[in-house]
Amino acid sequence: MANYIGSKFGQADHAKLADYQERVDPNDKQAQNLLEEMRAHIKKLEEMRKNEDPRLSFSTPEFKEAQRMFSDGFKKNFGKPVEWGMVKDHPWSTPQLRKLDTP
């Protein structure tokens, strides 16, 4: 199974942040910095989870764009001439894979 953020981040992390917010001293600068860092980290993880499908880790917009570009290039043989093709010697014969004389 693919590793995805949903298995590593959940309600326990939100509960831990809420618990720390209740216990933190508002006058302690170091504790406030840690609290801000925790909030930023949870926000970042939530942003990463937004486009995620737990069944499939290839659901990000970046992957979909790369897949589309590859498929388009594949259909056009990546800009190279076609060297091989299915050729019939006679209309009644079965096609065979052969190297073409002229691409």
mmCIF file of N, CA and C in Angstrom:
data_model
loop_
_atom_site.group_PDB
_atom_site.id
_atom_site.type_symbol
_atom_site.label_atom_id
_atom_site.label_comp_id
_atom_site.label_asym_id
_atom_site.label_seq_id
_atom_site.Cartn_x
_atom_site.Cartn_y
_atom_site.Cartn_z
ATOM 1 N N MET A 1 0.840 -1.180 0.000
ATOM 2 C CA MET A 1 0.000 0.000 0.000
ATOM 3 C C MET A 1 0.884 1.242 0.000
ATOM 4 N N ALA A 2 0.500 2.224 -0.732
ATOM 5 C CA ALA A 2 1.290 3.445 -0.835
ATOM 6 C C ALA A 2 1.248 4.220 0.482
ATOM 7 N N ASN A 3 2.358 4.845 0.816
ATOM 8 C CA ASN A 3 2.392 5.679 2.010
ATOM 9 C C ASN A 3 1.746 7.007 1.675
ATOM 10 N N TYR A 4 0.765 7.377 2.448
ATOM 11 C CA TYR A 4 0.138 8.668 2.236
ATOM 12 C C TYR A 4 -0.006 9.366 3.572
ATOM 13 N N ILE A 5 -0.190 10.657 3.532
ATOM 14 C CA ILE A 5 -0.167 11.487 4.718
ATOM 15 C C ILE A 5 -1.333 11.148 5.644
ATOM 16 N N GLY A 6 -2.433 10.703 5.091
ATOM 17 C CA GLY A 6 -3.609 10.404 5.895
ATOM 18 C C GLY A 6 -3.352 9.361 6.957
ATOM 19 N N SER A 7 -2.422 8.463 6.736
ATOM 20 C CA SER A 7 -2.144 7.438 7.738
ATOM 21 C C SER A 7 -1.239 7.964 8.840
ATOM 22 N N LYS A 8 -0.612 9.100 8.641
ATOM 23 C CA LYS A 8 0.338 9.629 9.617
ATOM 24 C C LYS A 8 -0.199 10.841 10.372
ATOM 25 N N PHE A 9 -1.334 11.345 9.980
ATOM 26 C CA PHE A 9 -1.838 12.598 10.529
ATOM 27 C C PHE A 9 -3.334 12.452 10.763
ATOM 28 N N GLY A 10 -3.788 12.797 11.961
ATOM 29 C CA GLY A 10 -5.210 12.633 12.229
ATOM 30 C C GLY A 10 -5.675 13.462 13.406
ATOM 31 N N GLN A 11 -6.766 12.991 14.006
ATOM 32 C CA GLN A 11 -7.376 13.716 15.113
ATOM 33 C C GLN A 11 -6.447 13.796 16.326
ATOM 34 N N ALA A 12 -5.589 12.807 16.504
ATOM 35 C CA ALA A 12 -4.674 12.826 17.658
ATOM 36 C C ALA A 12 -3.766 14.057 17.596
ATOM 37 N N ASP A 13 -3.364 14.432 16.386
ATOM 38 C CA ASP A 13 -2.503 15.618 16.240
ATOM 39 C C ASP A 13 -3.266 16.897 16.561
ATOM 40 N N HIS A 14 -4.527 16.969 16.148
ATOM 41 C CA HIS A 14 -5.352 18.132 16.486
ATOM 42 C C HIS A 14 -5.585 18.200 17.993
ATOM 43 N N ALA A 15 -5.814 17.042 18.612
ATOM 44 C CA ALA A 15 -6.032 17.004 20.058
ATOM 45 C C ALA A 15 -4.772 17.429 20.798
ATOM 46 N N LYS A 16 -3.610 16.997 20.309
ATOM 47 C CA LYS A 16 -2.344 17.369 20.947
ATOM 48 C C LYS A 16 -2.130 18.880 20.880
ATOM 49 N N LEU A 17 -2.457 19.479 19.723
ATOM 50 C CA LEU A 17 -2.326 20.930 19.574
ATOM 51 C C LEU A 17 -3.291 21.652 20.509
ATOM 52 N N ALA A 18 -4.537 21.200 20.586
ATOM 53 C CA ALA A 18 -5.520 21.839 21.457
ATOM 54 C C ALA A 18 -5.097 21.720 22.922
ATOM 55 N N ASP A 19 -4.586 20.569 23.317
ATOM 56 C CA ASP A 19 -4.120 20.370 24.692
ATOM 57 C C ASP A 19 -2.965 21.309 25.009
ATOM 58 N N TYR A 20 -2.038 21.442 24.073
ATOM 59 C CA TYR A 20 -0.888 22.319 24.298
ATOM 60 C C TYR A 20 -1.330 23.782 24.355
ATOM 61 N N GLN A 21 -2.325 24.149 23.551
ATOM 62 C CA GLN A 21 -2.820 25.532 23.572
ATOM 63 C C GLN A 21 -3.414 25.878 24.929
ATOM 64 N N GLU A 22 -4.092 24.905 25.556
ATOM 65 C CA GLU A 22 -4.689 25.156 26.867
ATOM 66 C C GLU A 22 -3.622 25.309 27.950
ATOM 67 N N ARG A 23 -2.533 24.546 27.841
ATOM 68 C CA ARG A 23 -1.523 24.527 28.901
ATOM 69 C C ARG A 23 -0.450 25.601 28.744
ATOM 70 N N VAL A 24 -0.315 26.188 27.548
ATOM 71 C CA VAL A 24 0.799 27.099 27.289
ATOM 72 C C VAL A 24 0.616 28.429 28.044
ATOM 73 N N ASP A 25 1.723 28.971 28.503
ATOM 74 C CA ASP A 25 1.729 30.270 29.187
ATOM 75 C C ASP A 25 1.821 31.367 28.126
ATOM 76 N N PRO A 26 0.849 32.294 28.083
ATOM 77 C CA PRO A 26 0.870 33.336 27.040
ATOM 78 C C PRO A 26 2.084 34.267 27.119
ATOM 79 N N ASN A 27 2.734 34.344 28.285
ATOM 80 C CA ASN A 27 3.888 35.242 28.443
ATOM 81 C C ASN A 27 5.202 34.566 28.077
ATOM 82 N N ASP A 28 5.196 33.250 27.861
ATOM 83 C CA ASP A 28 6.420 32.512 27.539
ATOM 84 C C ASP A 28 6.661 32.579 26.030
ATOM 85 N N LYS A 29 7.677 33.327 25.629
ATOM 86 C CA LYS A 29 7.940 33.538 24.201
ATOM 87 C C LYS A 29 8.330 32.237 23.498
ATOM 88 N N GLN A 30 9.124 31.404 24.147
ATOM 89 C CA GLN A 30 9.559 30.147 23.542
ATOM 90 C C GLN A 30 8.362 29.211 23.311
ATOM 91 N N ALA A 31 7.453 29.156 24.274
ATOM 92 C CA ALA A 31 6.260 28.316 24.133
ATOM 93 C C ALA A 31 5.360 28.846 23.017
ATOM 94 N N GLN A 32 5.256 30.150 22.890
ATOM 95 C CA GLN A 32 4.436 30.740 21.827
ATOM 96 C C GLN A 32 5.032 30.439 20.450
ATOM 97 N N ASN A 33 6.366 30.476 20.361
ATOM 98 C CA ASN A 33 7.016 30.131 19.090
ATOM 99 C C ASN A 33 6.750 28.679 18.719
ATOM 100 N N LEU A 34 6.823 27.795 19.711
ATOM 101 C CA LEU A 34 6.541 26.382 19.467
ATOM 102 C C LEU A 34 5.089 26.180 19.040
ATOM 103 N N LEU A 35 4.191 26.910 19.665
ATOM 104 C CA LEU A 35 2.771 26.811 19.308
ATOM 105 C C LEU A 35 2.535 27.263 17.874
ATOM 106 N N GLU A 36 3.173 28.343 17.472
ATOM 107 C CA GLU A 36 3.041 28.823 16.091
ATOM 108 C C GLU A 36 3.616 27.799 15.102
ATOM 109 N N GLU A 37 4.733 27.204 15.482
ATOM 110 C CA GLU A 37 5.340 26.187 14.623
ATOM 111 C C GLU A 37 4.419 24.968 14.474
ATOM 112 N N MET A 38 3.785 24.565 15.568
ATOM 113 C CA MET A 38 2.839 23.441 15.514
ATOM 114 C C MET A 38 1.651 23.773 14.614
ATOM 115 N N ARG A 39 1.129 24.978 14.746
ATOM 116 C CA ARG A 39 -0.009 25.396 13.901
ATOM 117 C C ARG A 39 0.384 25.392 12.425
ATOM 118 N N ALA A 40 1.561 25.921 12.126
ATOM 119 C CA ALA A 40 2.019 25.972 10.732
ATOM 120 C C ALA A 40 2.208 24.563 10.173
ATOM 121 N N HIS A 41 2.738 23.666 10.995
ATOM 122 C CA HIS A 41 2.959 22.290 10.539
ATOM 123 C C HIS A 41 1.630 21.588 10.257
ATOM 124 N N ILE A 42 0.658 21.761 11.138
ATOM 125 C CA ILE A 42 -0.654 21.131 10.928
ATOM 126 C C ILE A 42 -1.328 21.726 9.697
ATOM 127 N N LYS A 43 -1.198 23.021 9.500
ATOM 128 C CA LYS A 43 -1.795 23.647 8.314
ATOM 129 C C LYS A 43 -1.151 23.109 7.039
ATOM 130 N N LYS A 44 0.168 22.938 7.059
ATOM 131 C CA LYS A 44 0.875 22.403 5.898
ATOM 132 C C LYS A 44 0.423 20.970 5.590
ATOM 133 N N LEU A 45 0.283 20.144 6.626
ATOM 134 C CA LEU A 45 -0.172 18.776 6.418
ATOM 135 C C LEU A 45 -1.604 18.732 5.874
ATOM 136 N N GLU A 46 -2.467 19.628 6.350
ATOM 137 C CA GLU A 46 -3.833 19.676 5.836
ATOM 138 C C GLU A 46 -3.845 20.087 4.363
ATOM 139 N N GLU A 47 -2.983 21.031 3.987
ATOM 140 C CA GLU A 47 -2.887 21.437 2.576
ATOM 141 C C GLU A 47 -2.420 20.267 1.707
ATOM 142 N N MET A 48 -1.478 19.482 2.224
ATOM 143 C CA MET A 48 -0.970 18.344 1.459
ATOM 144 C C MET A 48 -2.050 17.264 1.310
ATOM 145 N N ARG A 49 -2.904 17.128 2.293
ATOM 146 C CA ARG A 49 -3.953 16.110 2.257
ATOM 147 C C ARG A 49 -5.110 16.501 1.353
ATOM 148 N N LYS A 50 -5.222 17.772 1.020
ATOM 149 C CA LYS A 50 -6.389 18.265 0.284
ATOM 150 C C LYS A 50 -6.592 17.518 -1.038
ATOM 151 N N ASN A 51 -5.538 17.262 -1.787
ATOM 152 C CA ASN A 51 -5.648 16.615 -3.099
ATOM 153 C C ASN A 51 -5.369 15.126 -3.044
ATOM 154 N N GLU A 52 -5.426 14.553 -1.866
ATOM 155 C CA GLU A 52 -4.992 13.175 -1.712
ATOM 156 C C GLU A 52 -6.158 12.194 -1.709
ATOM 157 N N ASP A 53 -5.969 11.092 -2.376
ATOM 158 C CA ASP A 53 -6.919 9.988 -2.374
ATOM 159 C C ASP A 53 -6.223 8.824 -1.686
ATOM 160 N N PRO A 54 -6.748 8.312 -0.575
ATOM 161 C CA PRO A 54 -6.032 7.261 0.142
ATOM 162 C C PRO A 54 -5.881 5.967 -0.651
ATOM 163 N N ARG A 55 -6.723 5.756 -1.644
ATOM 164 C CA ARG A 55 -6.617 4.538 -2.448
ATOM 165 C C ARG A 55 -5.539 4.655 -3.507
ATOM 166 N N LEU A 56 -5.181 5.880 -3.855
ATOM 167 C CA LEU A 56 -4.272 6.086 -4.969
ATOM 168 C C LEU A 56 -3.414 7.307 -4.686
ATOM 169 N N SER A 57 -2.108 7.134 -4.644
ATOM 170 C CA SER A 57 -1.240 8.258 -4.327
ATOM 171 C C SER A 57 -0.880 9.073 -5.562
ATOM 172 N N PHE A 58 -1.432 8.717 -6.713
ATOM 173 C CA PHE A 58 -1.121 9.433 -7.950
ATOM 174 C C PHE A 58 -2.205 10.452 -8.299
ATOM 175 N N SER A 59 -2.866 10.993 -7.315
ATOM 176 C CA SER A 59 -3.982 11.890 -7.594
ATOM 177 C C SER A 59 -3.607 13.365 -7.482
ATOM 178 N N THR A 60 -2.339 13.680 -7.379
ATOM 179 C CA THR A 60 -1.939 15.079 -7.258
ATOM 180 C C THR A 60 -2.006 15.754 -8.626
ATOM 181 N N PRO A 61 -2.243 17.058 -8.648
ATOM 182 C CA PRO A 61 -2.299 17.772 -9.928
ATOM 183 C C PRO A 61 -0.990 17.689 -10.707
ATOM 184 N N GLU A 62 0.136 17.658 -9.994
ATOM 185 C CA GLU A 62 1.432 17.580 -10.670
ATOM 186 C C GLU A 62 1.564 16.262 -11.424
ATOM 187 N N PHE A 63 1.165 15.168 -10.776
ATOM 188 C CA PHE A 63 1.263 13.869 -11.432
ATOM 189 C C PHE A 63 0.328 13.794 -12.624
ATOM 190 N N LYS A 64 -0.876 14.319 -12.477
ATOM 191 C CA LYS A 64 -1.837 14.274 -13.577
ATOM 192 C C LYS A 64 -1.317 15.047 -14.784
ATOM 193 N N GLU A 65 -0.683 16.183 -14.540
ATOM 194 C CA GLU A 65 -0.120 16.981 -15.635
ATOM 195 C C GLU A 65 1.024 16.228 -16.306
ATOM 196 N N ALA A 66 1.900 15.626 -15.526
ATOM 197 C CA ALA A 66 3.020 14.863 -16.095
ATOM 198 C C ALA A 66 2.504 13.658 -16.877
ATOM 199 N N GLN A 67 1.472 13.006 -16.372
ATOM 200 C CA GLN A 67 0.895 11.861 -17.065
ATOM 201 C C GLN A 67 0.277 12.285 -18.397
ATOM 202 N N ARG A 68 -0.387 13.436 -18.403
ATOM 203 C CA ARG A 68 -0.991 13.946 -19.638
ATOM 204 C C ARG A 68 0.086 14.277 -20.666
ATOM 205 N N MET A 69 1.176 14.909 -20.226
ATOM 206 C CA MET A 69 2.255 15.251 -21.148
ATOM 207 C C MET A 69 2.910 13.991 -21.717
ATOM 208 N N PHE A 70 3.098 12.973 -20.884
ATOM 209 C CA PHE A 70 3.681 11.728 -21.365
ATOM 210 C C PHE A 70 2.755 11.052 -22.370
ATOM 211 N N SER A 71 1.458 11.014 -22.080
ATOM 212 C CA SER A 71 0.503 10.366 -22.991
ATOM 213 C C SER A 71 0.470 11.064 -24.344
ATOM 214 N N ASP A 72 0.503 12.406 -24.325
ATOM 215 C CA ASP A 72 0.520 13.149 -25.593
ATOM 216 C C ASP A 72 1.791 12.854 -26.377
ATOM 217 N N GLY A 73 2.924 12.815 -25.687
ATOM 218 C CA GLY A 73 4.189 12.498 -26.354
ATOM 219 C C GLY A 73 4.210 11.079 -26.879
ATOM 220 N N PHE A 74 3.642 10.166 -26.143
ATOM 221 C CA PHE A 74 3.602 8.760 -26.555
ATOM 222 C C PHE A 74 2.780 8.589 -27.824
ATOM 223 N N LYS A 75 1.653 9.305 -27.905
ATOM 224 C CA LYS A 75 0.796 9.215 -29.094
ATOM 225 C C LYS A 75 1.513 9.740 -30.333
ATOM 226 N N LYS A 76 2.427 10.680 -30.149
ATOM 227 C CA LYS A 76 3.154 11.286 -31.274
ATOM 228 C C LYS A 76 4.557 10.709 -31.416
ATOM 229 N N ASN A 77 4.842 9.575 -30.752
ATOM 230 C CA ASN A 77 6.133 8.896 -30.793
ATOM 231 C C ASN A 77 7.263 9.824 -30.345
ATOM 232 N N PHE A 78 6.959 10.718 -29.413
ATOM 233 C CA PHE A 78 7.932 11.656 -28.833
ATOM 234 C C PHE A 78 8.698 12.441 -29.899
ATOM 235 N N GLY A 79 8.039 12.762 -30.999
ATOM 236 C CA GLY A 79 8.626 13.593 -32.040
ATOM 237 C C GLY A 79 9.546 12.858 -32.996
ATOM 238 N N LYS A 80 9.705 11.559 -32.837
ATOM 239 C CA LYS A 80 10.574 10.789 -33.740
ATOM 240 C C LYS A 80 9.729 10.126 -34.825
ATOM 241 N N PRO A 81 10.316 9.865 -35.989
ATOM 242 C CA PRO A 81 9.552 9.186 -37.041
ATOM 243 C C PRO A 81 9.286 7.724 -36.669
ATOM 244 N N VAL A 82 8.194 7.198 -37.190
ATOM 245 C CA VAL A 82 7.821 5.813 -36.918
ATOM 246 C C VAL A 82 8.724 4.894 -37.736
ATOM 247 N N GLU A 83 9.426 3.971 -37.080
ATOM 248 C CA GLU A 83 10.357 3.079 -37.772
ATOM 249 C C GLU A 83 9.783 1.681 -37.955
ATOM 250 N N TRP A 84 8.857 1.283 -37.106
ATOM 251 C CA TRP A 84 8.292 -0.054 -37.155
ATOM 252 C C TRP A 84 6.781 0.052 -37.356
ATOM 253 N N GLY A 85 6.213 -0.933 -38.050
ATOM 254 C CA GLY A 85 4.777 -0.923 -38.266
ATOM 255 C C GLY A 85 4.239 -2.304 -38.562
ATOM 256 N N MET A 86 2.919 -2.465 -38.396
ATOM 257 C CA MET A 86 2.249 -3.717 -38.726
ATOM 258 C C MET A 86 1.960 -3.691 -40.228
ATOM 259 N N VAL A 87 2.584 -4.629 -40.970
ATOM 260 C CA VAL A 87 2.521 -4.622 -42.437
ATOM 261 C C VAL A 87 1.847 -5.905 -42.927
ATOM 262 N N LYS A 88 0.949 -5.726 -43.917
ATOM 263 C CA LYS A 88 0.335 -6.883 -44.590
ATOM 264 C C LYS A 88 0.987 -7.019 -45.963
ATOM 265 N N ASP A 89 1.476 -8.206 -46.276
ATOM 266 C CA ASP A 89 2.031 -8.434 -47.618
ATOM 267 C C ASP A 89 0.907 -8.486 -48.646
ATOM 268 N N HIS A 90 -0.184 -9.089 -48.293
ATOM 269 C CA HIS A 90 -1.356 -9.240 -49.172
ATOM 270 C C HIS A 90 -2.596 -8.900 -48.358
ATOM 271 N N PRO A 91 -3.676 -8.523 -49.036
ATOM 272 C CA PRO A 91 -4.891 -8.161 -48.299
ATOM 273 C C PRO A 91 -5.424 -9.303 -47.424
ATOM 274 N N TRP A 92 -5.154 -10.550 -47.794
ATOM 275 C CA TRP A 92 -5.675 -11.680 -47.017
ATOM 276 C C TRP A 92 -4.708 -12.169 -45.940
ATOM 277 N N SER A 93 -3.476 -11.651 -45.899
ATOM 278 C CA SER A 93 -2.494 -12.126 -44.913
ATOM 279 C C SER A 93 -2.659 -11.390 -43.576
ATOM 280 N N THR A 94 -2.081 -11.968 -42.545
ATOM 281 C CA THR A 94 -2.138 -11.330 -41.214
ATOM 282 C C THR A 94 -1.014 -10.301 -41.093
ATOM 283 N N PRO A 95 -1.274 -9.199 -40.408
ATOM 284 C CA PRO A 95 -0.237 -8.172 -40.254
ATOM 285 C C PRO A 95 0.946 -8.675 -39.421
ATOM 286 N N GLN A 96 2.151 -8.273 -39.832
ATOM 287 C CA GLN A 96 3.361 -8.640 -39.110
ATOM 288 C C GLN A 96 4.159 -7.379 -38.800
ATOM 289 N N LEU A 97 4.820 -7.397 -37.662
ATOM 290 C CA LEU A 97 5.639 -6.259 -37.249
ATOM 291 C C LEU A 97 6.946 -6.286 -38.031
ATOM 292 N N ARG A 98 7.188 -5.213 -38.778
ATOM 293 C CA ARG A 98 8.417 -5.116 -39.581
ATOM 294 C C ARG A 98 8.973 -3.702 -39.521
ATOM 295 N N LYS A 99 10.287 -3.620 -39.747
ATOM 296 C CA LYS A 99 10.924 -2.321 -39.831
ATOM 297 C C LYS A 99 10.588 -1.714 -41.182
ATOM 298 N N LEU A 100 10.139 -0.468 -41.178
ATOM 299 C CA LEU A 100 9.724 0.209 -42.418
ATOM 300 C C LEU A 100 10.943 0.768 -43.136
ATOM 301 N N ASP A 101 10.895 0.711 -44.468
ATOM 302 C CA ASP A 101 12.010 1.248 -45.272
ATOM 303 C C ASP A 101 12.036 2.777 -45.187
ATOM 304 N N THR A 102 10.878 3.390 -45.326
ATOM 305 C CA THR A 102 10.803 4.862 -45.233
ATOM 306 C C THR A 102 9.896 5.216 -44.065
ATOM 307 N N PRO A 103 10.423 5.933 -43.119
ATOM 308 C CA PRO A 103 9.597 6.275 -41.935
ATOM 309 C C PRO A 103 8.484 7.238 -42.257
#
